[in-house]
PDB file of C-alpha atoms and ligand atoms in Angstrom:
ATOM      1  CA  UNK G   1       4.214 -78.453  -5.514  1.00  0.00           C
ATOM      2  CA  UNK G   2       2.534 -78.115  -8.900  1.00  0.00           C
ATOM      3  CA  UNK G   3       3.377 -81.552 -10.323  1.00  0.00           C
ATOM      4  CA  UNK G   4       3.325 -83.872  -7.322  1.00  0.00           C
ATOM      5  CA  UNK G   5       3.385 -87.534  -8.478  1.00  0.00           C
ATOM      6  CA  UNK G   6       2.947 -86.561 -12.142  1.00  0.00           C
ATOM      7  CA  UNK G   7       4.651 -89.178 -14.335  1.00  0.00           C
ATOM      8  CA  UNK G   8       6.473 -87.271 -17.080  1.00  0.00           C
ATOM      9  CA  UNK G   9       8.740 -88.403 -19.922  1.00  0.00           C
ATOM     10  CA  UNK G  10      11.135 -85.863 -21.446  1.00  0.00           C
ATOM     11  CA  UNK G  11      12.778 -86.738 -24.765  1.00  0.00           C
ATOM     12  CA  UNK G  12      16.271 -85.394 -25.275  1.00  0.00           C
ATOM     13  CA  UNK G  13      16.182 -84.920 -21.515  1.00  0.00           C
ATOM     14  CA  UNK G  14      19.901 -84.842 -20.756  1.00  0.00           C
ATOM     15  CA  UNK G  15      20.850 -81.486 -22.283  1.00  0.00           C
ATOM     16  CA  UNK G  16      19.629 -78.005 -23.175  1.00  0.00           C
ATOM     17  CA  UNK G  17      15.915 -77.290 -22.757  1.00  0.00           C
ATOM     18  CA  UNK G  18      15.243 -80.962 -21.929  1.00  0.00           C
ATOM     19  CA  UNK G  19      17.609 -80.932 -18.958  1.00  0.00           C
ATOM     20  CA  UNK G  20      16.000 -77.753 -17.594  1.00  0.00           C
ATOM     21  CA  UNK G  21      12.559 -79.374 -17.937  1.00  0.00           C
ATOM     22  CA  UNK G  22      13.736 -82.472 -16.047  1.00  0.00           C
ATOM     23  CA  UNK G  23      15.081 -80.353 -13.165  1.00  0.00           C
ATOM     24  CA  UNK G  24      12.069 -78.035 -13.015  1.00  0.00           C
ATOM     25  CA  UNK G  25       9.517 -80.857 -13.159  1.00  0.00           C
ATOM     26  CA  UNK G  26      11.331 -82.907 -10.509  1.00  0.00           C
ATOM     27  CA  UNK G  27      11.571 -79.842  -8.252  1.00  0.00           C
ATOM     28  CA  UNK G  28       7.771 -79.559  -8.489  1.00  0.00           C
ATOM     29  CA  UNK G  29       7.351 -83.169  -7.351  1.00  0.00           C
ATOM     30  CA  UNK G  30       7.085 -84.960 -10.718  1.00  0.00           C
ATOM     31  CA  UNK G  31       8.379 -88.492 -11.335  1.00  0.00           C
ATOM     32  CA  UNK G  32      10.601 -88.129 -14.380  1.00  0.00           C
ATOM     33  CA  UNK G  33      11.853 -90.404 -17.171  1.00  0.00           C
ATOM     34  CA  UNK G  34      14.889 -88.906 -18.897  1.00  0.00           C
ATOM     35  CA  UNK G  35      15.168 -90.107 -22.485  1.00  0.00           C
ATOM     36  CA  UNK G  36      18.588 -89.827 -24.125  1.00  0.00           C
ATOM     37  CA  UNK G  37      20.386 -91.111 -27.182  1.00  0.00           C
ATOM     38  CA  UNK G  38      23.961 -90.127 -26.305  1.00  0.00           C
ATOM     39  CA  UNK G  39      26.038 -88.994 -23.296  1.00  0.00           C
ATOM     40  CA  UNK G  40      24.928 -91.639 -20.758  1.00  0.00           C
ATOM     41  CA  UNK G  41      27.317 -90.149 -18.153  1.00  0.00           C
ATOM     42  CA  UNK G  42      25.585 -86.777 -18.329  1.00  0.00           C
ATOM     43  CA  UNK G  43      22.268 -88.544 -17.873  1.00  0.00           C
ATOM     44  CA  UNK G  44      23.571 -90.311 -14.788  1.00  0.00           C
ATOM     45  CA  UNK G  45      24.834 -87.085 -13.248  1.00  0.00           C
ATOM     46  CA  UNK G  46      21.532 -85.351 -14.005  1.00  0.00           C
ATOM     47  CA  UNK G  47      19.613 -88.161 -12.299  1.00  0.00           C
ATOM     48  CA  UNK G  48      21.985 -87.966  -9.318  1.00  0.00           C
ATOM     49  CA  UNK G  49      21.330 -84.231  -9.113  1.00  0.00           C
ATOM     50  CA  UNK G  50      17.548 -84.785  -9.137  1.00  0.00           C
ATOM     51  CA  UNK G  51      17.820 -87.454  -6.454  1.00  0.00           C
ATOM     52  CA  UNK G  52      20.162 -85.388  -4.287  1.00  0.00           C
ATOM     53  CA  UNK G  53      17.446 -82.715  -4.261  1.00  0.00           C
ATOM     54  CA  UNK G  54      14.890 -85.295  -3.096  1.00  0.00           C
ATOM     55  CA  UNK G  55      13.273 -85.892  -6.524  1.00  0.00           C
ATOM     56  CA  UNK G  56      12.675 -88.970  -8.637  1.00  0.00           C
ATOM     57  CA  UNK G  57      14.174 -89.660 -12.091  1.00  0.00           C
ATOM     58  CA  UNK G  58      15.232 -92.646 -14.178  1.00  0.00           C
ATOM     59  CA  UNK G  59      16.970 -92.769 -17.548  1.00  0.00           C
ATOM     60  CA  UNK G  60      16.036 -94.654 -20.707  1.00  0.00           C
ATOM     61  CA  UNK G  61      18.153 -94.903 -23.834  1.00  0.00           C
ATOM     62  CA  UNK G  62      15.750 -94.530 -26.757  1.00  0.00           C
ATOM     63  CA  UNK G  63      16.201 -93.147 -30.274  1.00  0.00           C
ATOM     64  CA  UNK G  64      13.062 -91.065 -30.743  1.00  0.00           C
ATOM     65  CA  UNK G  65      13.168 -91.450 -34.513  1.00  0.00           C
ATOM     66  CA  UNK G  66      12.227 -95.145 -34.042  1.00  0.00           C
ATOM     67  CA  UNK G  67       8.656 -95.853 -32.928  1.00  0.00           C
ATOM     68  CA  UNK G  68       9.793 -99.146 -31.318  1.00  0.00           C
ATOM     69  CA  UNK G  69      12.145 -97.159 -29.068  1.00  0.00           C
ATOM     70  CA  UNK G  70       9.331 -94.729 -28.246  1.00  0.00           C
ATOM     71  CA  UNK G  71       7.274 -97.694 -27.037  1.00  0.00           C
ATOM     72  CA  UNK G  72      10.139 -98.802 -24.779  1.00  0.00           C
ATOM     73  CA  UNK G  73      10.444 -95.255 -23.458  1.00  0.00           C
ATOM     74  CA  UNK G  74       6.758 -94.883 -22.571  1.00  0.00           C
ATOM     75  CA  UNK G  75       6.741 -98.392 -21.079  1.00  0.00           C
ATOM     76  CA  UNK G  76       9.617 -97.324 -18.810  1.00  0.00           C
ATOM     77  CA  UNK G  77       7.350 -94.670 -17.269  1.00  0.00           C
ATOM     78  CA  UNK G  78       4.510 -97.160 -16.839  1.00  0.00           C
ATOM     79  CA  UNK G  79       6.795 -99.844 -15.343  1.00  0.00           C
ATOM     80  CA  UNK G  80       8.557 -97.399 -13.006  1.00  0.00           C
ATOM     81  CA  UNK G  81       5.762 -95.072 -11.938  1.00  0.00           C
ATOM     82  CA  UNK G  82       2.618 -97.073 -12.776  1.00  0.00           C
ATOM     83  CA  UNK G  83       1.297 -94.651 -15.405  1.00  0.00           C
ATOM     84  CA  UNK G  84       2.077 -91.836 -17.834  1.00  0.00           C
ATOM     85  CA  UNK G  85       0.685 -88.331 -17.341  1.00  0.00           C
ATOM     86  CA  UNK G  86       2.807 -86.106 -19.587  1.00  0.00           C
ATOM     87  CA  UNK G  87       5.003 -86.702 -22.631  1.00  0.00           C
ATOM     88  CA  UNK G  88       7.316 -83.845 -23.580  1.00  0.00           C
ATOM     89  CA  UNK G  89       8.492 -84.239 -27.185  1.00  0.00           C
ATOM     90  CA  UNK G  90      11.590 -82.101 -26.804  1.00  0.00           C
ATOM     91  CA  UNK G  91      14.383 -83.851 -28.752  1.00  0.00           C
ATOM     92  CA  UNK G  92      15.412 -81.902 -31.814  1.00  0.00           C
ATOM     93  CA  UNK G  93      18.219 -81.279 -34.293  1.00  0.00           C
ATOM     94  CA  UNK G  94      18.830 -78.835 -37.118  1.00  0.00           C
ATOM     95  CA  UNK G  95      21.255 -78.743 -40.044  1.00  0.00           C
ATOM     96  CA  UNK G  96      21.340 -74.987 -40.814  1.00  0.00           C
ATOM     97  CA  UNK G  97      21.228 -75.652 -44.549  1.00  0.00           C
ATOM     98  CA  UNK G  98      19.285 -73.885 -47.287  1.00  0.00           C
ATOM     99  CA  UNK G  99      16.901 -75.508 -49.748  1.00  0.00           C
ATOM    100  CA  UNK G 100      19.652 -75.648 -52.368  1.00  0.00           C
ATOM    101  CA  UNK G 101      22.150 -77.275 -49.993  1.00  0.00           C
ATOM    102  CA  UNK G 102      20.012 -79.729 -48.024  1.00  0.00           C
ATOM    103  CA  UNK G 103      20.801 -83.367 -48.859  1.00  0.00           C
ATOM    104  CA  UNK G 104      18.290 -86.182 -48.692  1.00  0.00           C
ATOM    105  CA  UNK G 105      20.145 -87.493 -45.657  1.00  0.00           C
ATOM    106  CA  UNK G 106      19.905 -84.092 -43.871  1.00  0.00           C
ATOM    107  CA  UNK G 107      16.210 -83.902 -44.657  1.00  0.00           C
ATOM    108  CA  UNK G 108      15.437 -87.457 -43.498  1.00  0.00           C
ATOM    109  CA  UNK G 109      17.359 -87.023 -40.239  1.00  0.00           C
ATOM    110  CA  UNK G 110      15.779 -83.703 -39.306  1.00  0.00           C
ATOM    111  CA  UNK G 111      12.268 -84.855 -40.172  1.00  0.00           C
ATOM    112  CA  UNK G 112      12.741 -88.141 -38.286  1.00  0.00           C
ATOM    113  CA  UNK G 113      14.194 -86.669 -35.083  1.00  0.00           C
ATOM    114  CA  UNK G 114      12.065 -83.523 -34.966  1.00  0.00           C
ATOM    115  CA  UNK G 115       8.705 -84.543 -36.445  1.00  0.00           C
ATOM    116  CA  UNK G 116       8.247 -88.300 -36.899  1.00  0.00           C
ATOM    117  CA  UNK G 117       9.260 -88.649 -33.242  1.00  0.00           C
ATOM    118  CA  UNK G 118       6.559 -86.221 -32.124  1.00  0.00           C
ATOM    119  CA  UNK G 119       3.931 -87.879 -34.336  1.00  0.00           C
ATOM    120  CA  UNK G 120       4.506 -91.414 -33.079  1.00  0.00           C
ATOM    121  CA  UNK G 121       5.296 -90.244 -29.556  1.00  0.00           C
ATOM    122  CA  UNK G 122       1.901 -88.542 -29.484  1.00  0.00           C
ATOM    123  CA  UNK G 123       0.206 -91.654 -30.883  1.00  0.00           C
ATOM    124  CA  UNK G 124       1.823 -94.045 -28.400  1.00  0.00           C
ATOM    125  CA  UNK G 125       1.255 -91.712 -25.438  1.00  0.00           C
ATOM    126  CA  UNK G 126      -2.396 -91.210 -26.465  1.00  0.00           C
ATOM    127  CA  UNK G 127      -2.982 -94.979 -26.559  1.00  0.00           C
ATOM    128  CA  UNK G 128      -1.467 -95.246 -23.074  1.00  0.00           C
ATOM    129  CA  UNK G 129      -3.600 -92.357 -21.792  1.00  0.00           C
ATOM    130  CA  UNK G 130      -6.764 -93.943 -23.196  1.00  0.00           C
ATOM    131  CA  UNK G 131      -5.904 -97.329 -21.670  1.00  0.00           C
ATOM    132  CA  UNK G 132      -5.538 -95.564 -18.291  1.00  0.00           C
ATOM    133  CA  UNK G 133      -9.019 -94.072 -18.659  1.00  0.00           C
ATOM    134  CA  UNK G 134      -8.285 -90.763 -20.385  1.00  0.00           C
ATOM    135  CA  UNK G 135      -6.677 -87.449 -19.468  1.00  0.00           C
ATOM    136  CA  UNK G 136      -3.013 -86.734 -20.106  1.00  0.00           C
ATOM    137  CA  UNK G 137      -0.909 -84.176 -21.906  1.00  0.00           C
ATOM    138  CA  UNK G 138       1.465 -84.159 -24.861  1.00  0.00           C
ATOM    139  CA  UNK G 139       3.718 -81.110 -24.927  1.00  0.00           C
ATOM    140  CA  UNK G 140       5.739 -80.509 -28.070  1.00  0.00           C
ATOM    141  CA  UNK G 141       8.754 -78.256 -27.872  1.00  0.00           C
ATOM    142  CA  UNK G 142       8.359 -76.668 -31.263  1.00  0.00           C
ATOM    143  CA  UNK G 143       9.916 -73.354 -32.285  1.00  0.00           C
ATOM    144  CA  UNK G 144       8.986 -69.906 -33.498  1.00  0.00           C
ATOM    145  CA  UNK G 145       9.984 -71.503 -36.809  1.00  0.00           C
ATOM    146  CA  UNK G 146       6.802 -73.560 -36.835  1.00  0.00           C
ATOM    147  CA  UNK G 147       5.337 -70.373 -38.258  1.00  0.00           C
ATOM    148  CA  UNK G 148       8.195 -68.054 -39.116  1.00  0.00           C
ATOM    149  CA  UNK G 149      10.651 -68.761 -41.946  1.00  0.00           C
ATOM    150  CA  UNK G 150      14.327 -69.204 -41.035  1.00  0.00           C
ATOM    151  CA  UNK G 151      16.211 -68.972 -44.314  1.00  0.00           C
ATOM    152  CA  UNK G 152      19.174 -71.340 -44.202  1.00  0.00           C
ATOM    153  CA  UNK G 153      17.429 -73.798 -41.851  1.00  0.00           C
ATOM    154  CA  UNK G 154      14.655 -75.038 -44.083  1.00  0.00           C
ATOM    155  CA  UNK G 155      14.317 -78.707 -43.104  1.00  0.00           C
ATOM    156  CA  UNK G 156      13.929 -77.615 -39.477  1.00  0.00           C
ATOM    157  CA  UNK G 157      11.190 -75.135 -40.463  1.00  0.00           C
ATOM    158  CA  UNK G 158       9.401 -77.867 -42.436  1.00  0.00           C
ATOM    159  CA  UNK G 159       9.560 -80.214 -39.434  1.00  0.00           C
ATOM    160  CA  UNK G 160       8.370 -77.576 -36.963  1.00  0.00           C
ATOM    161  CA  UNK G 161       5.575 -76.517 -39.320  1.00  0.00           C
ATOM    162  CA  UNK G 162       4.501 -80.163 -39.310  1.00  0.00           C
ATOM    163  CA  UNK G 163       4.477 -80.208 -35.516  1.00  0.00           C
ATOM    164  CA  UNK G 164       2.195 -77.187 -35.546  1.00  0.00           C
ATOM    165  CA  UNK G 165      -0.416 -79.100 -37.549  1.00  0.00           C
ATOM    166  CA  UNK G 166       0.203 -82.287 -35.546  1.00  0.00           C
ATOM    167  CA  UNK G 167      -0.655 -80.384 -32.374  1.00  0.00           C
ATOM    168  CA  UNK G 168      -3.742 -78.743 -33.781  1.00  0.00           C
ATOM    169  CA  UNK G 169      -5.125 -81.874 -35.423  1.00  0.00           C
ATOM    170  CA  UNK G 170      -4.215 -84.350 -32.671  1.00  0.00           C
ATOM    171  CA  UNK G 171      -5.576 -81.901 -30.099  1.00  0.00           C
ATOM    172  CA  UNK G 172      -8.913 -81.888 -31.914  1.00  0.00           C
ATOM    173  CA  UNK G 173      -8.968 -85.674 -32.362  1.00  0.00           C
ATOM    174  CA  UNK G 174      -8.033 -86.448 -28.748  1.00  0.00           C
ATOM    175  CA  UNK G 175     -10.121 -83.835 -26.932  1.00  0.00           C
ATOM    176  CA  UNK G 176     -12.980 -86.265 -26.342  1.00  0.00           C
ATOM    177  CA  UNK G 177     -10.597 -88.394 -24.239  1.00  0.00           C
ATOM    178  CA  UNK G 178      -9.626 -85.420 -22.101  1.00  0.00           C
ATOM    179  CA  UNK G 179      -6.135 -85.513 -23.641  1.00  0.00           C
ATOM    180  CA  UNK G 180      -4.485 -82.141 -24.257  1.00  0.00           C
ATOM    181  CA  UNK G 181      -1.855 -81.473 -26.925  1.00  0.00           C
ATOM    182  CA  UNK G 182       0.045 -78.183 -26.730  1.00  0.00           C
ATOM    183  CA  UNK G 183       3.128 -76.721 -28.420  1.00  0.00           C
ATOM    184  CA  UNK G 184       5.635 -74.410 -26.852  1.00  0.00           C
ATOM    185  CA  UNK G 185       7.414 -72.285 -29.445  1.00  0.00           C
ATOM    186  CA  UNK G 186      10.702 -70.995 -28.006  1.00  0.00           C
ATOM    187  CA  UNK G 187      12.718 -68.293 -29.727  1.00  0.00           C
ATOM    188  CA  UNK G 188      16.502 -68.285 -29.432  1.00  0.00           C
ATOM    189  CA  UNK G 189      17.564 -70.243 -26.346  1.00  0.00           C
ATOM    190  CA  UNK G 190      21.087 -70.588 -24.915  1.00  0.00           C
ATOM    191  CA  UNK G 191      21.515 -74.328 -25.596  1.00  0.00           C
ATOM    192  CA  UNK G 192      23.939 -76.467 -27.633  1.00  0.00           C
ATOM    193  CA  UNK G 193      21.735 -76.059 -30.755  1.00  0.00           C
ATOM    194  CA  UNK G 194      22.674 -72.367 -30.786  1.00  0.00           C
ATOM    195  CA  UNK G 195      26.368 -72.796 -29.936  1.00  0.00           C
ATOM    196  CA  UNK G 196      27.546 -71.505 -33.325  1.00  0.00           C
ATOM    197  CA  UNK G 197      25.573 -68.288 -32.804  1.00  0.00           C
ATOM    198  CA  UNK G 198      26.724 -67.836 -29.204  1.00  0.00           C
ATOM    199  CA  UNK G 199      30.354 -68.271 -30.281  1.00  0.00           C
ATOM    200  CA  UNK G 200      30.111 -65.437 -32.817  1.00  0.00           C
ATOM    201  CA  UNK G 201      29.985 -61.938 -31.236  1.00  0.00           C
ATOM    202  CA  UNK G 202      28.664 -60.313 -34.445  1.00  0.00           C
ATOM    203  CA  UNK G 203      25.799 -62.807 -34.734  1.00  0.00           C
ATOM    204  CA  UNK G 204      25.002 -62.353 -31.032  1.00  0.00           C
ATOM    205  CA  UNK G 205      24.874 -58.580 -31.421  1.00  0.00           C
ATOM    206  CA  UNK G 206      22.406 -58.852 -34.314  1.00  0.00           C
ATOM    207  CA  UNK G 207      20.350 -61.464 -32.535  1.00  0.00           C
ATOM    208  CA  UNK G 208      20.013 -59.434 -29.324  1.00  0.00           C
ATOM    209  CA  UNK G 209      19.084 -56.338 -31.323  1.00  0.00           C
ATOM    210  CA  UNK G 210      16.272 -58.334 -32.955  1.00  0.00           C
ATOM    211  CA  UNK G 211      14.850 -59.508 -29.619  1.00  0.00           C
ATOM    212  CA  UNK G 212      12.613 -56.935 -27.881  1.00  0.00           C
ATOM    213  CA  UNK G 213      13.690 -58.266 -24.446  1.00  0.00           C
ATOM    214  CA  UNK G 214      17.342 -57.926 -25.607  1.00  0.00           C
ATOM    215  CA  UNK G 215      18.523 -61.330 -24.393  1.00  0.00           C
ATOM    216  CA  UNK G 216      18.465 -64.957 -25.450  1.00  0.00           C
ATOM    217  CA  UNK G 217      16.171 -67.174 -23.441  1.00  0.00           C
ATOM    218  CA  UNK G 218      17.703 -69.399 -20.794  1.00  0.00           C
ATOM    219  CA  UNK G 219      16.469 -73.019 -20.749  1.00  0.00           C
ATOM    220  CA  UNK G 220      14.622 -72.245 -17.479  1.00  0.00           C
ATOM    221  CA  UNK G 221      12.477 -69.660 -19.285  1.00  0.00           C
ATOM    222  CA  UNK G 222      11.024 -72.550 -21.279  1.00  0.00           C
ATOM    223  CA  UNK G 223      10.981 -75.098 -18.424  1.00  0.00           C
ATOM    224  CA  UNK G 224       8.897 -72.739 -16.251  1.00  0.00           C
ATOM    225  CA  UNK G 225       6.229 -72.640 -18.963  1.00  0.00           C
ATOM    226  CA  UNK G 226       6.309 -76.443 -19.215  1.00  0.00           C
ATOM    227  CA  UNK G 227       5.594 -76.660 -15.474  1.00  0.00           C
ATOM    228  CA  UNK G 228       2.642 -74.302 -15.840  1.00  0.00           C
ATOM    229  CA  UNK G 229       1.209 -76.163 -18.862  1.00  0.00           C
ATOM    230  CA  UNK G 230       1.610 -79.549 -17.158  1.00  0.00           C
ATOM    231  CA  UNK G 231      -0.085 -78.334 -13.981  1.00  0.00           C
ATOM    232  CA  UNK G 232      -3.799 -78.206 -13.240  1.00  0.00           C
ATOM    233  CA  UNK G 233      -3.587 -74.448 -13.909  1.00  0.00           C
ATOM    234  CA  UNK G 234      -3.627 -74.947 -17.700  1.00  0.00           C
ATOM    235  CA  UNK G 235      -6.354 -77.585 -17.953  1.00  0.00           C
ATOM    236  CA  UNK G 236      -8.366 -75.751 -20.610  1.00  0.00           C
ATOM    237  CA  UNK G 237      -5.483 -75.255 -23.059  1.00  0.00           C
ATOM    238  CA  UNK G 238      -5.216 -77.588 -26.030  1.00  0.00           C
ATOM    239  CA  UNK G 239      -4.577 -77.727 -29.797  1.00  0.00           C
ATOM    240  CA  UNK G 240      -2.587 -74.510 -29.699  1.00  0.00           C
ATOM    241  CA  UNK G 241       0.882 -73.027 -29.437  1.00  0.00           C
ATOM    242  CA  UNK G 242       2.312 -70.939 -26.603  1.00  0.00           C
ATOM    243  CA  UNK G 243       5.051 -68.657 -27.926  1.00  0.00           C
ATOM    244  CA  UNK G 244       7.971 -67.973 -25.528  1.00  0.00           C
ATOM    245  CA  UNK G 245      10.306 -65.861 -27.629  1.00  0.00           C
ATOM    246  CA  UNK G 246      11.065 -62.524 -25.945  1.00  0.00           C
ATOM    247  CA  UNK G 247       9.065 -60.964 -28.794  1.00  0.00           C
ATOM    248  CA  UNK G 248      11.501 -61.983 -31.576  1.00  0.00           C
ATOM    249  CA  UNK G 249       8.779 -63.229 -33.900  1.00  0.00           C
ATOM    250  CA  UNK G 250       7.212 -59.798 -34.194  1.00  0.00           C
ATOM    251  CA  UNK G 251      10.073 -59.154 -36.585  1.00  0.00           C
ATOM    252  CA  UNK G 252      10.567 -55.445 -35.891  1.00  0.00           C
ATOM    253  CA  UNK G 253      13.940 -54.402 -37.246  1.00  0.00           C
ATOM    254  CA  UNK G 254      13.512 -50.792 -36.099  1.00  0.00           C
ATOM    255  CA  UNK G 255      14.983 -49.191 -39.243  1.00  0.00           C
TER     256      UNK G 255
HETATM  257  C1  LIG V   1      16.477 -72.512 -33.702  1.00  0.00           C
HETATM  258  C2  LIG V   1      17.674 -71.607 -33.596  1.00  0.00           C
HETATM  259  C3  LIG V   1      17.303 -70.157 -33.851  1.00  0.00           C
HETATM  260  C4  LIG V   1      16.100 -69.761 -33.007  1.00  0.00           C
HETATM  261  C5  LIG V   1      15.620 -68.332 -33.233  1.00  0.00           C
HETATM  262  C6  LIG V   1      15.354 -71.967 -32.853  1.00  0.00           C
HETATM  263  O1  LIG V   1      14.235 -72.778 -32.984  1.00  0.00           O
HETATM  264  O2  LIG V   1      16.819 -73.798 -33.253  1.00  0.00           O
HETATM  265  O3  LIG V   1      18.660 -72.041 -34.510  1.00  0.00           O
HETATM  266  O4  LIG V   1      18.369 -69.323 -33.520  1.00  0.00           O
HETATM  267  O5  LIG V   1      15.047 -70.652 -33.241  1.00  0.00           O
HETATM  268  O6  LIG V   1      15.492 -68.003 -34.574  1.00  0.00           O
END
């Protein structure tokens, strides 16, 4: 088992990529804290599923856009498992609005849930890691759009671009404590965030044609990379982004 006794917190852990990370980490022996902000019943059934398979998971209701809630969330890992080893900043939303259409409220929400959460999550986790004597990993689930414009989804791109620089700068600042900070940049993944695309056959046709591997990612494609990065096998990786996108970012339209 690659993550035996690793104490890992997953934000937005009860659906989409987060849920796949919870299941994959628990299957590798990790002790998991599942953060959620809605759907408590789905969280309970996910925890039951982990436990039925012999794993360990607990839930914590915490709104990641509030640093006070992030404290509660990290404390849950420390109180339950005695320490924190990995924080996965996974929770994210998008508004699919252009610059001209994005309201102040849209902007504030996207930046708070996607970026402020990762900033203060990283800060609070780093303080916990240092108080434990160093080591530890922050994994941010970013996006190809940390680097690649997505017209019509601009606040999300701004937030993910911010996470890119958070990872690089925090990784540099925290290296002396043995703390690693790494981004994973997924492409298009079959999760609720992409439901409007999946429900539209025309959009799906175009999307698949733009992906060299000719399929959307499944949440497990991302969770498997999380397991690798959180394991001892990736101990020299920090302050960088791992792209998991089926090649979509290479942008070849094959005209
Ligand atoms: C976005 C999706 C988009 C995908 C590929 C993701 O980060 O959330 O809306 O389809 O990137 O462009």
